[in-house]
Coordinates of C-alpha atoms and ligand atoms in Angstrom, one line a residue:
M13 CA 7.8 -7.3 -4.6
R14 CA 4.7 -8.5 -6.1
S15 CA 2.5 -11.3 -7.1
A16 CA 2.9 -15.0 -7.0
K17 CA 2.0 -15.2 -10.7
P18 CA 1.5 -12.5 -13.3
S19 CA -1.9 -11.0 -13.2
S20 CA -4.3 -12.4 -15.7
S21 CA -5.3 -8.9 -16.7
G22 CA -1.8 -8.2 -18.1
L23 CA 0.0 -4.9 -17.9
D24 CA -0.6 -2.1 -15.6
P25 CA -3.2 0.5 -16.7
V26 CA -2.5 2.6 -13.6
S27 CA 0.2 4.2 -15.6
E28 CA -0.8 7.9 -15.8
A29 CA 0.0 9.9 -12.7
G30 CA -3.0 11.5 -11.3
L31 CA -5.7 8.9 -11.5
R32 CA -8.7 10.2 -9.5
Y33 CA -11.9 8.3 -9.1
N34 CA -13.5 10.4 -6.4
G35 CA -14.3 14.0 -6.9
F36 CA -14.0 14.9 -3.2
M37 CA -11.1 13.0 -1.8
I38 CA -7.8 13.7 -3.4
H39 CA -6.4 10.3 -4.3
E40 CA -3.4 10.2 -6.5
I41 CA -2.1 6.7 -7.4
F42 CA 1.1 6.4 -9.3
P43 CA 3.6 3.7 -9.9
V44 CA 7.1 4.4 -8.5
G45 CA 10.5 2.8 -9.0
P46 CA 11.6 -0.1 -11.1
L47 CA 9.0 -2.5 -9.7
Q48 CA 6.2 0.0 -10.2
C49 CA 4.8 0.0 -6.7
N50 CA 1.5 1.9 -6.6
C51 CA 2.1 4.9 -4.3
S52 CA -1.0 6.7 -3.0
I53 CA -1.4 10.3 -1.9
I54 CA -4.7 10.7 0.0
G55 CA -5.7 14.2 0.9
D56 CA -8.5 16.4 2.1
E57 CA -9.1 19.3 -0.3
T58 CA -10.6 21.4 2.6
T59 CA -8.0 21.0 5.3
G60 CA -5.0 20.2 3.1
E61 CA -4.0 17.3 5.3
A62 CA -2.6 14.2 3.6
M63 CA -1.1 10.8 4.1
V64 CA 1.2 9.1 1.7
I65 CA 1.1 5.3 1.4
D66 CA 4.2 3.3 0.1
P67 CA 6.6 6.0 -1.1
G68 CA 8.9 3.4 -2.6
D69 CA 10.8 5.7 -4.9
D70 CA 10.4 8.8 -7.2
V71 CA 10.2 11.2 -4.3
D72 CA 10.6 14.2 -6.5
T73 CA 7.5 13.3 -8.5
L74 CA 5.7 12.7 -5.2
L75 CA 6.6 16.1 -3.8
A76 CA 5.5 17.8 -7.0
L77 CA 2.1 16.2 -6.7
I78 CA 1.9 17.1 -3.0
R79 CA 2.7 20.7 -4.0
K80 CA 0.2 20.7 -6.9
H81 CA -2.6 19.9 -4.5
N82 CA -1.3 22.2 -1.7
L83 CA -1.1 19.4 0.7
Q84 CA 0.7 18.9 4.0
V85 CA 1.8 15.4 4.6
K86 CA 0.9 14.3 8.2
Q87 CA 1.7 10.6 8.0
I88 CA 3.8 8.2 5.8
I89 CA 2.3 4.8 6.0
I90 CA 4.2 1.7 4.8
T91 CA 2.0 -1.4 4.0
H92 CA 5.1 -3.7 4.5
A93 CA 8.9 -3.5 4.6
H94 CA 9.8 -4.4 1.1
I95 CA 12.2 -2.0 -0.5
D96 CA 9.9 -1.1 -3.4
H97 CA 7.3 0.2 -0.9
V98 CA 9.6 1.8 1.7
G99 CA 12.7 2.9 -0.3
G100 CA 11.7 6.7 -0.5
A101 CA 10.3 7.0 3.0
M102 CA 13.3 8.7 4.6
R103 CA 13.6 11.3 1.9
L104 CA 9.9 12.0 2.1
R105 CA 10.1 12.3 5.9
A106 CA 13.1 14.7 5.6
A107 CA 11.1 16.8 3.1
T108 CA 7.8 16.9 5.0
G109 CA 8.5 16.2 8.7
A110 CA 5.8 13.5 8.7
P111 CA 6.3 10.4 10.8
I112 CA 6.8 6.9 9.2
L113 CA 4.4 4.2 10.4
L114 CA 4.8 0.4 9.9
N115 CA 3.6 -2.7 11.7
R116 CA 6.2 -3.9 14.2
N117 CA 6.2 -7.4 12.8
D118 CA 8.1 -6.1 9.8
Y119 CA 10.9 -4.3 11.7
A120 CA 13.2 -7.4 11.1
L121 CA 12.6 -7.2 7.4
L122 CA 13.4 -3.5 7.5
K123 CA 16.8 -4.4 8.7
M124 CA 17.4 -6.4 5.5
L125 CA 16.9 -3.5 3.0
D126 CA 20.5 -3.9 1.8
V127 CA 19.8 -7.6 1.0
Q128 CA 16.5 -6.7 -0.7
A129 CA 18.3 -4.0 -2.8
S130 CA 20.7 -6.6 -4.0
W131 CA 17.9 -8.9 -5.1
I132 CA 16.6 -6.4 -7.5
G133 CA 19.8 -4.6 -8.4
M134 CA 18.8 -1.3 -6.7
P135 CA 21.1 0.9 -4.6
A136 CA 20.5 0.3 -0.9
P137 CA 18.4 3.2 0.5
G138 CA 20.1 3.3 3.9
D139 CA 18.5 2.9 7.2
V140 CA 14.8 3.6 7.6
E141 CA 13.6 4.8 11.0
I142 CA 10.0 4.0 12.1
D143 CA 8.3 6.5 14.3
Q144 CA 5.3 4.4 15.3
S145 CA 3.9 0.9 14.8
L146 CA 0.5 0.4 13.3
A147 CA -1.7 -2.5 14.4
S148 CA -5.2 -3.9 13.7
G149 CA -7.8 -1.5 15.2
D150 CA -5.7 1.6 14.7
T151 CA -7.1 4.5 12.7
V152 CA -5.1 6.8 10.4
K153 CA -6.5 10.1 9.2
A154 CA -6.0 12.6 6.4
G155 CA -8.3 15.5 7.3
R156 CA -11.9 14.1 7.3
Y157 CA -10.9 10.8 5.7
S158 CA -10.1 8.0 7.9
A159 CA -8.9 4.4 7.4
S160 CA -8.9 1.4 9.7
I161 CA -5.7 -0.6 9.8
L162 CA -6.1 -4.3 9.0
H163 CA -3.2 -6.5 9.9
T164 CA -3.0 -9.0 7.1
P165 CA 0.1 -11.2 7.5
G166 CA 1.2 -13.7 4.8
H167 CA 3.1 -11.7 2.1
T168 CA 5.2 -10.6 5.1
E169 CA 4.6 -10.9 8.9
G170 CA 3.8 -7.2 9.3
S171 CA 1.7 -6.6 6.1
I172 CA -1.2 -4.2 6.7
C173 CA -4.1 -2.9 4.5
L174 CA -5.9 0.4 4.9
Y175 CA -9.7 0.3 4.7
F176 CA -11.6 3.6 4.2
P177 CA -15.1 2.4 5.2
V178 CA -17.0 5.6 4.1
E179 CA -15.4 5.7 0.7
K180 CA -15.2 1.9 0.4
I181 CA -11.5 1.9 -0.6
L182 CA -9.0 -0.7 0.3
V183 CA -5.3 0.0 -0.1
A184 CA -4.1 -3.6 -0.1
G185 CA -0.3 -3.5 -0.3
D186 CA 1.0 -6.8 -1.7
T187 CA -1.7 -8.9 -0.1
L188 CA -4.3 -8.8 -2.9
F189 CA -3.9 -8.0 -6.6
A190 CA -6.3 -8.0 -9.6
G191 CA -6.3 -11.7 -10.4
S192 CA -3.5 -12.7 -8.1
I193 CA -2.2 -12.6 -4.5
G194 CA 1.1 -11.7 -2.9
R195 CA 4.0 -14.0 -3.1
T196 CA 4.8 -16.0 0.0
D197 CA 8.2 -17.3 -0.8
L198 CA 10.3 -14.4 0.5
P199 CA 11.4 -14.2 4.2
G200 CA 8.4 -13.8 6.5
G201 CA 6.0 -15.2 3.9
S202 CA 3.4 -17.8 4.7
M203 CA 0.8 -19.2 2.3
Q204 CA -1.4 -20.3 5.3
K205 CA -1.4 -16.8 6.8
I206 CA -2.1 -15.0 3.5
M207 CA -5.0 -17.3 2.9
Q208 CA -6.3 -16.6 6.4
S209 CA -5.9 -12.8 5.8
L210 CA -7.6 -13.0 2.5
H211 CA -10.6 -15.2 3.4
G212 CA -10.9 -14.0 7.0
T213 CA -10.3 -10.3 6.7
L214 CA -10.3 -8.9 3.1
L215 CA -13.2 -11.0 1.7
A216 CA -15.3 -9.9 4.7
L217 CA -15.4 -6.4 3.1
P218 CA -18.3 -5.3 0.9
D219 CA -18.2 -6.4 -2.8
E220 CA -18.2 -2.8 -4.0
T221 CA -15.0 -1.9 -2.2
T222 CA -12.4 -0.5 -4.6
V223 CA -9.1 -2.3 -4.2
V224 CA -5.8 -0.4 -4.8
P225 CA -3.2 -3.1 -4.9
G226 CA 0.5 -2.6 -4.3
H227 CA 1.1 -3.2 -8.0
G228 CA -1.0 -3.2 -11.2
P229 CA -4.5 -2.2 -11.9
L230 CA -7.3 -1.4 -9.5
T231 CA -10.1 -4.0 -8.9
T232 CA -12.9 -4.6 -6.4
I233 CA -13.5 -7.1 -3.7
G234 CA -16.5 -8.5 -5.6
E235 CA -14.5 -9.0 -8.8
E236 CA -11.8 -10.8 -6.9
R237 CA -14.3 -12.9 -4.9
E238 CA -15.8 -14.0 -8.3
S239 CA -12.8 -14.5 -10.4
N240 CA -9.4 -14.5 -8.6
P241 CA -8.1 -18.0 -9.2
F242 CA -6.2 -18.0 -5.8
L243 CA -9.5 -17.3 -3.9
L244 CA -11.8 -19.7 -5.6
K245 CA -12.6 -22.7 -3.5
G246 CA -12.5 -26.2 -4.6
Ligands
ZN310 ZN1 6.1 -6.8 -1.3

């Protein structure tokens, strides 16, 4: 569940499966499900190890892409416990054997998936089991690629972002969008906390960092620092 207001940049150009902007790291970004959550597959071409971030839906497409690249999924990482980000996680775990990771502050929201499904008229996905909690300071890896976990509460209590410092890529979940920020009016949301997460944590990253938001087009930290109306001071 996405932004507070529609993005100024309009409709979603991340529409073709298989966008790759880095010749070495496999990074497939494709929108899944009715709310078009950006799911990422990040893989190491050499070792074949991969992580999947936010498998909200369309698990068959996901598995086809995983097979296409000959990847073995080692971790399933959920940026926050909204149904459009977590809905396909159990099917993906069953198909790959990979553990599901989520920050423990979102475990309560995870218990409300049936309610969330009714909000958007989706069938309830059933119970999702978390294998491990992720917190600030943790590192997750796909072969030689590693990301630091940043706990960024505000859209939900347990929202996290993944920052790949070498590649300068941020997978931002629903905390930051191109031209917008995550909504804070759902259970667990807090405008004060998201502002703290944005100004204190995400805007501390380098301007050239590519941001992969939970929905909609890619952006950069510099672009958002300059022009995001929710981040401009005064
Ligand atoms: Zn959300």
